[in-house]
Amino acid sequence: MDRLVVKRDRAPPILTMTPSASVSRRKHYRPVPGEPSEPTSTIVLTSQGGYYVDVRVNKTPQAQTSSSPNTFDGQLQWAFAGIKESSNREGQTISTWHHWIDSLSDEPVEDKGEMIDLEDGNTLEKGESVDQETGEVKRYEELWEELHWSKGMERDDERLCHVMVKQTDNDPGAISGMAIRIGGYAQGILKDRQGLTIERWEWVEDEDARVWQRTVRFGDGQQPFSHAYPLSPMANIKYIPPQMGPVSKYSIRALRSGPLWLLLKDAGILVTFLPYLPLVFLPLNFKAKGEKQASASSFKFVRDIAIQGVLTVLEVILLVLFIPALISLPGILFCASALLCILILRLIASPTQGPRIVYSADPTSTSHTADQNSHERWLFINGIGTASSGLQANIDRLSHLFGRQVLGIHNQSYGIIVDVVECLLQRCMDYKTLDVRVACEVVKECLVDEEVKKVVLVAHSQGGIIASMIVDALFMELSGSQMGKLEIYTFGSAASHFHNSPASSLDASSSPCPSPSNTIPHIEHYANEYDMVPRWGILYAISKLLNNRYAGKVFIREGASGHMFVDHYLDPIFPSSKNPNSKAVAKGKKGQANGNGVANGQRVTNGNGHLEEGLSYLDAIVAVDETIPLKRQNSARLKLLVSKKGSMNSGVVHNHPAAALANGNDVVDDDGIADGFEPIGGDLLMQRAARGKTVRELSRLWLYLGGRSPEEPGLQDARDRRFMIREARPEQRNLADFVE
């Protein structure tokens, strides 16, 4: 397989701008003879070395013909890239564009035109071109204007022209991709075995936003800018596709191991993650704390924190004294002492307890949207160390974000240590506390209610374990069509597995939200990389336990820490509308809506393209994990080999590359499986389909923001479109801000 390498412009990788570097937009096209018109959005970026990328998008989709298959349902007119050469002959400037990559042809072609500078600063191009349908040579005229580059990019490292050329090692003359960024514009085209991929990005500024915005995308391949200047407000959101194919049929590890051994092993794994414990509370968000104190009682907030601190200290002391007491005290006295300690802990924790079922406040701002979505039920299960007042604050924030009434199921806390022990017992021994039983009944009642068409379950931390236990239990009691009403979204999940049964054709057809593969149609998990709880839970399960069932899409904010539900998860992903800079995230801004139906990112990125505080998480282009899907695939291959060969002692199995890769070694099996086995590609197909996409394009939860629904006419279609287009606003560009 050819390895793509990066080549840059003949000048240094960071180029000083010269008059030859330009951003041009076509104002009109006129066939000779004929009338001028502009049916496309056409922008050409030309570097100082003469490299160029030309992208032309139809404003109105045109009929696709057999002679031009790469038009994406008539939405792309033409895209090509290569190198431009200009010469002056008797006072005439003749330019030749060599097409190294062309959306309409696999053969290198070129075209020529006379460039005439007009008094108004525009350029008139006169030339001849070959009609793609008839093959006839026809004369044309094109009027071009030069666009100013974006202002507001103050740092020197942002005043750059970047050029990237991709070519294969075994054929240095074969160009497969080119991407150019000049000031506040960037375009790229990639043509490889995955097909044709085209993108255009523009720097957008207004009173609320300073951000790179992707305005055009065609194709499902890798982002053309993956090795160039990092334009996207990402590079630090990792995406792991859902388990597909034979991998999705794995059983959970609790069914394959003894409970005591699993408990000891799980506790040992937890101990290895203790260095991350301080990061559970960091970064501190005093502004968010102030908001919660304003909406609840400051006394309750401080009281609950103090009680959790006292409980944790007492439980650590009791944990240290447990073994000496067990050895030295008589049996009856030990049991009596243990019972007394439990009563004391429950007594201390009692002020933080409340009803097990609570409802969100119903403010006027969301009451009308809640009525519109009365056929839905939204449920929330809290995590470790959450008091009743904390649960109320969490569901109120969810209600405010999504415009629904939210029912909260209180997973009561008796101190951090007790909660962690509960987690161990639930993960390894399927221990169902009263909270689990109550939650299971509530979810079941909603799913069997014929008037309810959708049940959305949101879970945080230990709530993720409870949600996975609920799924396990209800799959044994309810039909596929009833389970098909369920959607699950977890944040910082501590669960070690997540089950989802393959959907039968009958269940899929009768479900209100049919899925071609799984009974529960939508499961999504969100985690911070340095949050200790998901490192022990979901992140360990998906990266280390390759033959373990963990259904759903996974979004990981790399480099991020913190475990608080609102401060470290909801706020970064869905900033509160109390922040004026984030109103457009939920509602969209007039005149700035993209093809997704909502406004793009709302804040500026730093020089490396990483997220800064408040930047729209949803518009970050994900970094698709390239190793876990491959390891899962090869683990499934190994399982097939074992079933075919019959014994783990078989040398064929142990020596197979799949066995080495499944064990964590860096071995790639590109030739499939020997002895007639076919490669298993479900995970890899999902991985490839996600390349170059944003969180917004891959996730579903954001579609509920502000009381909306994914089933709203046009909203889902808008998200699934392959491209977006928005005309640039020239008045936002200022040439004086850049030096050639």
mmCIF file of N, CA and C in Angstrom, residues 189-298:
data_model
loop_
_atom_site.group_PDB
_atom_site.id
_atom_site.type_symbol
_atom_site.label_atom_id
_atom_site.label_comp_id
_atom_site.label_asym_id
_atom_site.label_seq_id
_atom_site.Cartn_x
_atom_site.Cartn_y
_atom_site.Cartn_z
ATOM 1 N N ILE A 189 -7.939 19.549 -2.038
ATOM 2 C CA ILE A 189 -8.545 18.481 -2.821
ATOM 3 C C ILE A 189 -7.673 17.244 -2.662
ATOM 4 N N LEU A 190 -8.297 16.111 -2.414
ATOM 5 C CA LEU A 190 -7.601 14.846 -2.224
ATOM 6 C C LEU A 190 -8.290 13.794 -3.078
ATOM 7 N N LYS A 191 -7.517 13.098 -3.886
ATOM 8 C CA LYS A 191 -8.058 12.075 -4.775
ATOM 9 C C LYS A 191 -7.216 10.818 -4.591
ATOM 10 N N ASP A 192 -7.778 9.838 -3.886
ATOM 11 C CA ASP A 192 -7.046 8.616 -3.608
ATOM 12 C C ASP A 192 -7.986 7.433 -3.682
ATOM 13 N N ARG A 193 -7.579 6.301 -3.127
ATOM 14 C CA ARG A 193 -8.395 5.094 -3.225
ATOM 15 C C ARG A 193 -9.709 5.205 -2.461
ATOM 16 N N GLN A 194 -9.798 6.191 -1.544
ATOM 17 C CA GLN A 194 -11.052 6.426 -0.837
ATOM 18 C C GLN A 194 -12.012 7.297 -1.644
ATOM 19 N N GLY A 195 -11.557 7.798 -2.789
ATOM 20 C CA GLY A 195 -12.404 8.637 -3.617
ATOM 21 C C GLY A 195 -11.937 10.077 -3.600
ATOM 22 N N LEU A 196 -12.850 10.974 -3.935
ATOM 23 C CA LEU A 196 -12.553 12.397 -4.044
ATOM 24 C C LEU A 196 -13.048 13.124 -2.798
ATOM 25 N N THR A 197 -12.179 13.933 -2.202
ATOM 26 C CA THR A 197 -12.542 14.734 -1.034
ATOM 27 C C THR A 197 -12.111 16.173 -1.275
ATOM 28 N N ILE A 198 -13.042 17.119 -1.050
ATOM 29 C CA ILE A 198 -12.791 18.535 -1.323
ATOM 30 C C ILE A 198 -13.294 19.343 -0.133
ATOM 31 N N GLU A 199 -12.506 20.347 0.289
ATOM 32 C CA GLU A 199 -12.926 21.217 1.386
ATOM 33 C C GLU A 199 -12.523 22.657 1.101
ATOM 34 N N ARG A 200 -13.321 23.580 1.658
ATOM 35 C CA ARG A 200 -12.993 25.002 1.683
ATOM 36 C C ARG A 200 -13.256 25.514 3.093
ATOM 37 N N TRP A 201 -12.294 26.290 3.615
ATOM 38 C CA TRP A 201 -12.434 26.903 4.939
ATOM 39 C C TRP A 201 -12.255 28.408 4.815
ATOM 40 N N GLU A 202 -12.937 29.158 5.684
ATOM 41 C CA GLU A 202 -12.792 30.607 5.723
ATOM 42 C C GLU A 202 -12.747 31.083 7.167
ATOM 43 N N TRP A 203 -11.945 32.121 7.402
ATOM 44 C CA TRP A 203 -11.873 32.739 8.724
ATOM 45 C C TRP A 203 -13.021 33.722 8.855
ATOM 46 N N VAL A 204 -13.832 33.566 9.893
ATOM 47 C CA VAL A 204 -15.042 34.372 10.069
ATOM 48 C C VAL A 204 -14.910 35.185 11.346
ATOM 49 N N GLU A 205 -15.299 36.441 11.262
ATOM 50 C CA GLU A 205 -15.286 37.324 12.425
ATOM 51 C C GLU A 205 -16.604 38.076 12.510
ATOM 52 N N ASP A 206 -17.133 38.183 13.724
ATOM 53 C CA ASP A 206 -18.225 39.102 13.999
ATOM 54 C C ASP A 206 -18.157 39.455 15.471
ATOM 55 N N GLU A 207 -19.223 40.016 15.999
ATOM 56 C CA GLU A 207 -19.168 40.466 17.384
ATOM 57 C C GLU A 207 -19.057 39.310 18.363
ATOM 58 N N ASP A 208 -19.440 38.105 17.947
ATOM 59 C CA ASP A 208 -19.426 36.971 18.862
ATOM 60 C C ASP A 208 -18.370 35.925 18.527
ATOM 61 N N ALA A 209 -17.876 35.917 17.293
ATOM 62 C CA ALA A 209 -17.084 34.770 16.860
ATOM 63 C C ALA A 209 -15.838 35.178 16.111
ATOM 64 N N ARG A 210 -14.762 34.460 16.368
ATOM 65 C CA ARG A 210 -13.536 34.543 15.584
ATOM 66 C C ARG A 210 -13.072 33.109 15.419
ATOM 67 N N VAL A 211 -13.336 32.515 14.285
ATOM 68 C CA VAL A 211 -13.141 31.071 14.166
ATOM 69 C C VAL A 211 -12.995 30.663 12.712
ATOM 70 N N TRP A 212 -12.276 29.575 12.474
ATOM 71 C CA TRP A 212 -12.254 28.958 11.152
ATOM 72 C C TRP A 212 -13.577 28.234 10.932
ATOM 73 N N GLN A 213 -14.167 28.460 9.772
ATOM 74 C CA GLN A 213 -15.457 27.852 9.449
ATOM 75 C C GLN A 213 -15.331 27.074 8.140
ATOM 76 N N ARG A 214 -15.708 25.814 8.175
ATOM 77 C CA ARG A 214 -15.707 25.023 6.949
ATOM 78 C C ARG A 214 -16.962 25.341 6.163
ATOM 79 N N THR A 215 -16.812 25.865 4.950
ATOM 80 C CA THR A 215 -17.957 26.280 4.151
ATOM 81 C C THR A 215 -18.274 25.321 3.017
ATOM 82 N N VAL A 216 -17.341 24.446 2.663
ATOM 83 C CA VAL A 216 -17.589 23.467 1.601
ATOM 84 C C VAL A 216 -16.953 22.145 2.003
ATOM 85 N N ARG A 217 -17.669 21.086 1.840
ATOM 86 C CA ARG A 217 -17.091 19.741 1.960
ATOM 87 C C ARG A 217 -17.820 18.786 1.046
ATOM 88 N N PHE A 218 -17.043 18.032 0.267
ATOM 89 C CA PHE A 218 -17.554 16.938 -0.546
ATOM 90 C C PHE A 218 -16.733 15.697 -0.235
ATOM 91 N N GLY A 219 -17.375 14.544 -0.249
ATOM 92 C CA GLY A 219 -16.665 13.289 -0.105
ATOM 93 C C GLY A 219 -16.551 12.838 1.334
ATOM 94 N N ASP A 220 -16.119 11.582 1.505
ATOM 95 C CA ASP A 220 -16.031 10.970 2.823
ATOM 96 C C ASP A 220 -14.608 10.584 3.191
ATOM 97 N N GLY A 221 -13.626 11.099 2.459
ATOM 98 C CA GLY A 221 -12.244 10.726 2.723
ATOM 99 C C GLY A 221 -11.615 11.531 3.833
ATOM 100 N N GLN A 222 -10.298 11.365 3.982
ATOM 101 C CA GLN A 222 -9.538 12.073 5.003
ATOM 102 C C GLN A 222 -9.541 13.565 4.726
ATOM 103 N N GLN A 223 -9.484 14.360 5.799
ATOM 104 C CA GLN A 223 -9.432 15.804 5.637
ATOM 105 C C GLN A 223 -8.180 16.194 4.856
ATOM 106 N N PRO A 224 -8.314 16.952 3.765
ATOM 107 C CA PRO A 224 -7.131 17.329 2.978
ATOM 108 C C PRO A 224 -6.097 18.115 3.769
ATOM 109 N N PHE A 225 -6.513 18.752 4.890
ATOM 110 C CA PHE A 225 -5.586 19.575 5.656
ATOM 111 C C PHE A 225 -4.971 18.829 6.827
ATOM 112 N N SER A 226 -5.069 17.499 6.847
ATOM 113 C CA SER A 226 -4.616 16.744 8.016
ATOM 114 C C SER A 226 -3.133 16.925 8.283
ATOM 115 N N HIS A 227 -2.328 17.225 7.243
ATOM 116 C CA HIS A 227 -0.897 17.437 7.442
ATOM 117 C C HIS A 227 -0.499 18.900 7.225
ATOM 118 N N ALA A 228 -1.476 19.751 6.944
ATOM 119 C CA ALA A 228 -1.162 21.154 6.694
ATOM 120 C C ALA A 228 -1.484 21.977 7.930
ATOM 121 N N TYR A 229 -1.654 23.284 7.713
ATOM 122 C CA TYR A 229 -1.999 24.152 8.834
ATOM 123 C C TYR A 229 -3.287 23.669 9.479
ATOM 124 N N PRO A 230 -3.292 23.450 10.813
ATOM 125 C CA PRO A 230 -4.478 22.891 11.465
ATOM 126 C C PRO A 230 -5.595 23.918 11.563
ATOM 127 N N LEU A 231 -6.478 23.925 10.564
ATOM 128 C CA LEU A 231 -7.518 24.949 10.496
ATOM 129 C C LEU A 231 -8.651 24.695 11.462
ATOM 130 N N SER A 232 -8.986 23.432 11.640
ATOM 131 C CA SER A 232 -10.178 23.132 12.407
ATOM 132 C C SER A 232 -9.967 23.495 13.866
ATOM 133 N N PRO A 233 -11.082 23.810 14.581
ATOM 134 C CA PRO A 233 -10.970 24.063 16.001
ATOM 135 C C PRO A 233 -10.837 22.758 16.737
ATOM 136 N N MET A 234 -9.967 21.914 16.294
ATOM 137 C CA MET A 234 -9.786 20.593 16.822
ATOM 138 C C MET A 234 -8.394 20.131 16.597
ATOM 139 N N ALA A 235 -8.201 19.071 16.652
ATOM 140 C CA ALA A 235 -7.021 18.280 16.699
ATOM 141 C C ALA A 235 -7.000 17.671 18.074
ATOM 142 N N ASN A 236 -7.921 17.962 18.965
ATOM 143 C CA ASN A 236 -7.895 17.331 20.280
ATOM 144 C C ASN A 236 -9.237 16.722 20.668
ATOM 145 N N ILE A 237 -10.071 16.370 19.716
ATOM 146 C CA ILE A 237 -11.269 15.569 19.986
ATOM 147 C C ILE A 237 -11.078 14.230 19.278
ATOM 148 N N LYS A 238 -10.816 13.198 20.045
ATOM 149 C CA LYS A 238 -10.636 11.875 19.451
ATOM 150 C C LYS A 238 -11.983 11.182 19.333
ATOM 151 N N TYR A 239 -12.177 10.491 18.229
ATOM 152 C CA TYR A 239 -13.439 9.792 17.979
ATOM 153 C C TYR A 239 -13.150 8.307 17.780
ATOM 154 N N ILE A 240 -13.856 7.465 18.516
ATOM 155 C CA ILE A 240 -13.760 6.020 18.349
ATOM 156 C C ILE A 240 -15.110 5.529 17.833
ATOM 157 N N PRO A 241 -15.147 4.955 16.626
ATOM 158 C CA PRO A 241 -16.421 4.531 16.036
ATOM 159 C C PRO A 241 -17.073 3.419 16.850
ATOM 160 N N PRO A 242 -18.381 3.243 16.689
ATOM 161 C CA PRO A 242 -19.069 2.166 17.414
ATOM 162 C C PRO A 242 -18.640 0.798 16.906
ATOM 163 N N GLN A 243 -18.742 -0.189 17.778
ATOM 164 C CA GLN A 243 -18.427 -1.558 17.389
ATOM 165 C C GLN A 243 -19.443 -2.034 16.356
ATOM 166 N N MET A 244 -18.934 -2.653 15.289
ATOM 167 C CA MET A 244 -19.781 -3.117 14.198
ATOM 168 C C MET A 244 -19.425 -4.558 13.858
ATOM 169 N N GLY A 245 -20.329 -5.227 13.136
ATOM 170 C CA GLY A 245 -20.051 -6.561 12.623
ATOM 171 C C GLY A 245 -19.840 -7.567 13.737
ATOM 172 N N PRO A 246 -18.936 -8.555 13.536
ATOM 173 C CA PRO A 246 -18.709 -9.587 14.551
ATOM 174 C C PRO A 246 -18.237 -9.026 15.880
ATOM 175 N N VAL A 247 -17.548 -7.877 15.858
ATOM 176 C CA VAL A 247 -17.090 -7.272 17.103
ATOM 177 C C VAL A 247 -18.276 -6.922 17.995
ATOM 178 N N SER A 248 -19.404 -6.544 17.402
ATOM 179 C CA SER A 248 -20.579 -6.147 18.174
ATOM 180 C C SER A 248 -21.254 -7.322 18.858
ATOM 181 N N LYS A 249 -20.815 -8.530 18.571
ATOM 182 C CA LYS A 249 -21.420 -9.725 19.180
ATOM 183 C C LYS A 249 -20.619 -10.231 20.368
ATOM 184 N N TYR A 250 -19.592 -9.486 20.776
ATOM 185 C CA TYR A 250 -18.824 -9.886 21.944
ATOM 186 C C TYR A 250 -19.702 -9.869 23.191
ATOM 187 N N SER A 251 -19.396 -10.754 24.131
ATOM 188 C CA SER A 251 -20.069 -10.744 25.423
ATOM 189 C C SER A 251 -19.294 -9.842 26.372
ATOM 190 N N ILE A 252 -19.897 -9.504 27.506
ATOM 191 C CA ILE A 252 -19.241 -8.655 28.476
ATOM 192 C C ILE A 252 -18.259 -9.493 29.287
ATOM 193 N N ARG A 253 -17.232 -8.832 29.830
ATOM 194 C CA ARG A 253 -16.172 -9.585 30.510
ATOM 195 C C ARG A 253 -16.664 -10.220 31.800
ATOM 196 N N ALA A 254 -17.716 -9.667 32.442
ATOM 197 C CA ALA A 254 -18.236 -10.245 33.676
ATOM 198 C C ALA A 254 -18.773 -11.655 33.461
ATOM 199 N N LEU A 255 -19.120 -12.002 32.221
ATOM 200 C CA LEU A 255 -19.626 -13.346 31.928
ATOM 201 C C LEU A 255 -18.504 -14.337 31.662
ATOM 202 N N ARG A 256 -17.259 -13.833 31.599
ATOM 203 C CA ARG A 256 -16.153 -14.724 31.259
ATOM 204 C C ARG A 256 -15.140 -14.868 32.390
ATOM 205 N N SER A 257 -15.382 -14.204 33.544
ATOM 206 C CA SER A 257 -14.419 -14.237 34.643
ATOM 207 C C SER A 257 -15.144 -14.469 35.960
ATOM 208 N N GLY A 258 -14.433 -15.084 36.915
ATOM 209 C CA GLY A 258 -14.979 -15.253 38.247
ATOM 210 C C GLY A 258 -15.147 -13.918 38.935
ATOM 211 N N PRO A 259 -16.219 -13.718 39.699
ATOM 212 C CA PRO A 259 -16.492 -12.399 40.281
ATOM 213 C C PRO A 259 -15.429 -11.927 41.264
ATOM 214 N N LEU A 260 -14.905 -12.822 42.120
ATOM 215 C CA LEU A 260 -13.903 -12.399 43.088
ATOM 216 C C LEU A 260 -12.597 -12.001 42.402
ATOM 217 N N TRP A 261 -12.174 -12.816 41.429
ATOM 218 C CA TRP A 261 -10.959 -12.489 40.695
ATOM 219 C C TRP A 261 -11.141 -11.178 39.928
ATOM 220 N N LEU A 262 -12.314 -11.003 39.345
ATOM 221 C CA LEU A 262 -12.591 -9.782 38.600
ATOM 222 C C LEU A 262 -12.595 -8.572 39.531
ATOM 223 N N LEU A 263 -13.128 -8.757 40.748
ATOM 224 C CA LEU A 263 -13.168 -7.674 41.722
ATOM 225 C C LEU A 263 -11.756 -7.240 42.120
ATOM 226 N N LEU A 264 -10.890 -8.211 42.414
ATOM 227 C CA LEU A 264 -9.515 -7.894 42.784
ATOM 228 C C LEU A 264 -8.774 -7.209 41.632
ATOM 229 N N LYS A 265 -8.973 -7.728 40.427
ATOM 230 C CA LYS A 265 -8.306 -7.150 39.264
ATOM 231 C C LYS A 265 -8.805 -5.728 39.008
ATOM 232 N N ASP A 266 -10.112 -5.529 39.135
ATOM 233 C CA ASP A 266 -10.695 -4.208 38.892
ATOM 234 C C ASP A 266 -10.189 -3.194 39.922
ATOM 235 N N ALA A 267 -10.090 -3.633 41.185
ATOM 236 C CA ALA A 267 -9.567 -2.748 42.225
ATOM 237 C C ALA A 267 -8.107 -2.392 41.949
ATOM 238 N N GLY A 268 -7.338 -3.355 41.468
ATOM 239 C CA GLY A 268 -5.940 -3.083 41.124
ATOM 240 C C GLY A 268 -5.810 -2.081 39.997
ATOM 241 N N ILE A 269 -6.675 -2.194 39.000
ATOM 242 C CA ILE A 269 -6.654 -1.233 37.900
ATOM 243 C C ILE A 269 -7.007 0.161 38.404
ATOM 244 N N LEU A 270 -7.978 0.231 39.301
ATOM 245 C CA LEU A 270 -8.375 1.529 39.863
ATOM 246 C C LEU A 270 -7.211 2.184 40.599
ATOM 247 N N VAL A 271 -6.446 1.390 41.351
ATOM 248 C CA VAL A 271 -5.316 1.932 42.103
ATOM 249 C C VAL A 271 -4.289 2.559 41.161
ATOM 250 N N THR A 272 -4.092 1.958 39.987
ATOM 251 C CA THR A 272 -3.101 2.506 39.044
ATOM 252 C C THR A 272 -3.501 3.881 38.526
ATOM 253 N N PHE A 273 -4.785 4.221 38.617
ATOM 254 C CA PHE A 273 -5.254 5.520 38.127
ATOM 255 C C PHE A 273 -5.360 6.568 39.240
ATOM 256 N N LEU A 274 -4.957 6.229 40.470
ATOM 257 C CA LEU A 274 -5.053 7.183 41.577
ATOM 258 C C LEU A 274 -4.259 8.470 41.347
ATOM 259 N N PRO A 275 -3.118 8.452 40.614
ATOM 260 C CA PRO A 275 -2.440 9.729 40.363
ATOM 261 C C PRO A 275 -3.305 10.761 39.649
ATOM 262 N N TYR A 276 -4.369 10.314 38.980
ATOM 263 C CA TYR A 276 -5.260 11.250 38.288
ATOM 264 C C TYR A 276 -6.352 11.805 39.208
ATOM 265 N N LEU A 277 -6.363 11.367 40.474
ATOM 266 C CA LEU A 277 -7.434 11.776 41.387
ATOM 267 C C LEU A 277 -7.556 13.293 41.537
ATOM 268 N N PRO A 278 -6.459 14.041 41.708
ATOM 269 C CA PRO A 278 -6.622 15.508 41.839
ATOM 270 C C PRO A 278 -7.248 16.155 40.612
ATOM 271 N N LEU A 279 -7.054 15.531 39.436
ATOM 272 C CA LEU A 279 -7.583 16.126 38.209
ATOM 273 C C LEU A 279 -9.094 15.964 38.085
ATOM 274 N N VAL A 280 -9.686 15.181 38.978
ATOM 275 C CA VAL A 280 -11.140 15.048 38.968
ATOM 276 C C VAL A 280 -11.804 16.399 39.207
ATOM 277 N N PHE A 281 -11.152 17.259 39.988
ATOM 278 C CA PHE A 281 -11.751 18.540 40.374
ATOM 279 C C PHE A 281 -11.208 19.715 39.561
ATOM 280 N N LEU A 282 -10.244 19.456 38.695
ATOM 281 C CA LEU A 282 -9.585 20.529 37.956
ATOM 282 C C LEU A 282 -9.947 20.478 36.481
ATOM 283 N N PRO A 283 -10.041 21.608 35.794
ATOM 284 C CA PRO A 283 -9.831 22.962 36.321
ATOM 285 C C PRO A 283 -11.022 23.458 37.117
ATOM 286 N N LEU A 284 -10.736 24.316 38.096
ATOM 287 C CA LEU A 284 -11.809 24.913 38.889
ATOM 288 C C LEU A 284 -12.525 25.962 38.062
ATOM 289 N N ASN A 285 -13.842 25.979 38.180
ATOM 290 C CA ASN A 285 -14.649 26.931 37.421
ATOM 291 C C ASN A 285 -15.457 27.753 38.406
ATOM 292 N N PHE A 286 -14.843 28.812 38.908
ATOM 293 C CA PHE A 286 -15.514 29.607 39.941
ATOM 294 C C PHE A 286 -16.723 30.339 39.394
ATOM 295 N N LYS A 287 -16.674 30.693 38.096
ATOM 296 C CA LYS A 287 -17.828 31.383 37.502
ATOM 297 C C LYS A 287 -19.040 30.475 37.488
ATOM 298 N N ALA A 288 -18.806 29.208 37.089
ATOM 299 C CA ALA A 288 -19.922 28.258 37.073
ATOM 300 C C ALA A 288 -20.420 28.005 38.479
ATOM 301 N N LYS A 289 -19.475 27.944 39.454
ATOM 302 C CA LYS A 289 -19.907 27.742 40.826
ATOM 303 C C LYS A 289 -20.815 28.890 41.274
ATOM 304 N N GLY A 290 -20.456 30.097 40.857
ATOM 305 C CA GLY A 290 -21.263 31.241 41.231
ATOM 306 C C GLY A 290 -22.656 31.165 40.650
ATOM 307 N N GLU A 291 -22.761 30.664 39.409
ATOM 308 C CA GLU A 291 -24.074 30.535 38.791
ATOM 309 C C GLU A 291 -24.929 29.555 39.571
ATOM 310 N N LYS A 292 -24.315 28.443 39.994
ATOM 311 C CA LYS A 292 -25.098 27.451 40.720
ATOM 312 C C LYS A 292 -25.506 27.989 42.088
ATOM 313 N N GLN A 293 -24.616 28.764 42.700
ATOM 314 C CA GLN A 293 -24.979 29.303 43.992
ATOM 315 C C GLN A 293 -26.098 30.321 43.857
ATOM 316 N N ALA A 294 -26.144 31.007 42.742
ATOM 317 C CA ALA A 294 -27.200 31.999 42.550
ATOM 318 C C ALA A 294 -28.535 31.323 42.356
ATOM 319 N N SER A 295 -28.526 30.146 41.761
ATOM 320 C CA SER A 295 -29.789 29.472 41.484
ATOM 321 C C SER A 295 -30.213 28.584 42.645
ATOM 322 N N ALA A 296 -29.286 28.148 43.455
ATOM 323 C CA ALA A 296 -29.619 27.333 44.618
ATOM 324 C C ALA A 296 -29.176 28.085 45.869
ATOM 325 N N SER A 297 -29.213 27.407 46.961
ATOM 326 C CA SER A 297 -28.810 28.043 48.214
ATOM 327 C C SER A 297 -27.311 27.901 48.403
ATOM 328 N N SER A 298 -26.647 29.025 48.682
ATOM 329 C CA SER A 298 -25.213 28.971 48.960
ATOM 330 C C SER A 298 -24.941 28.098 50.179
#
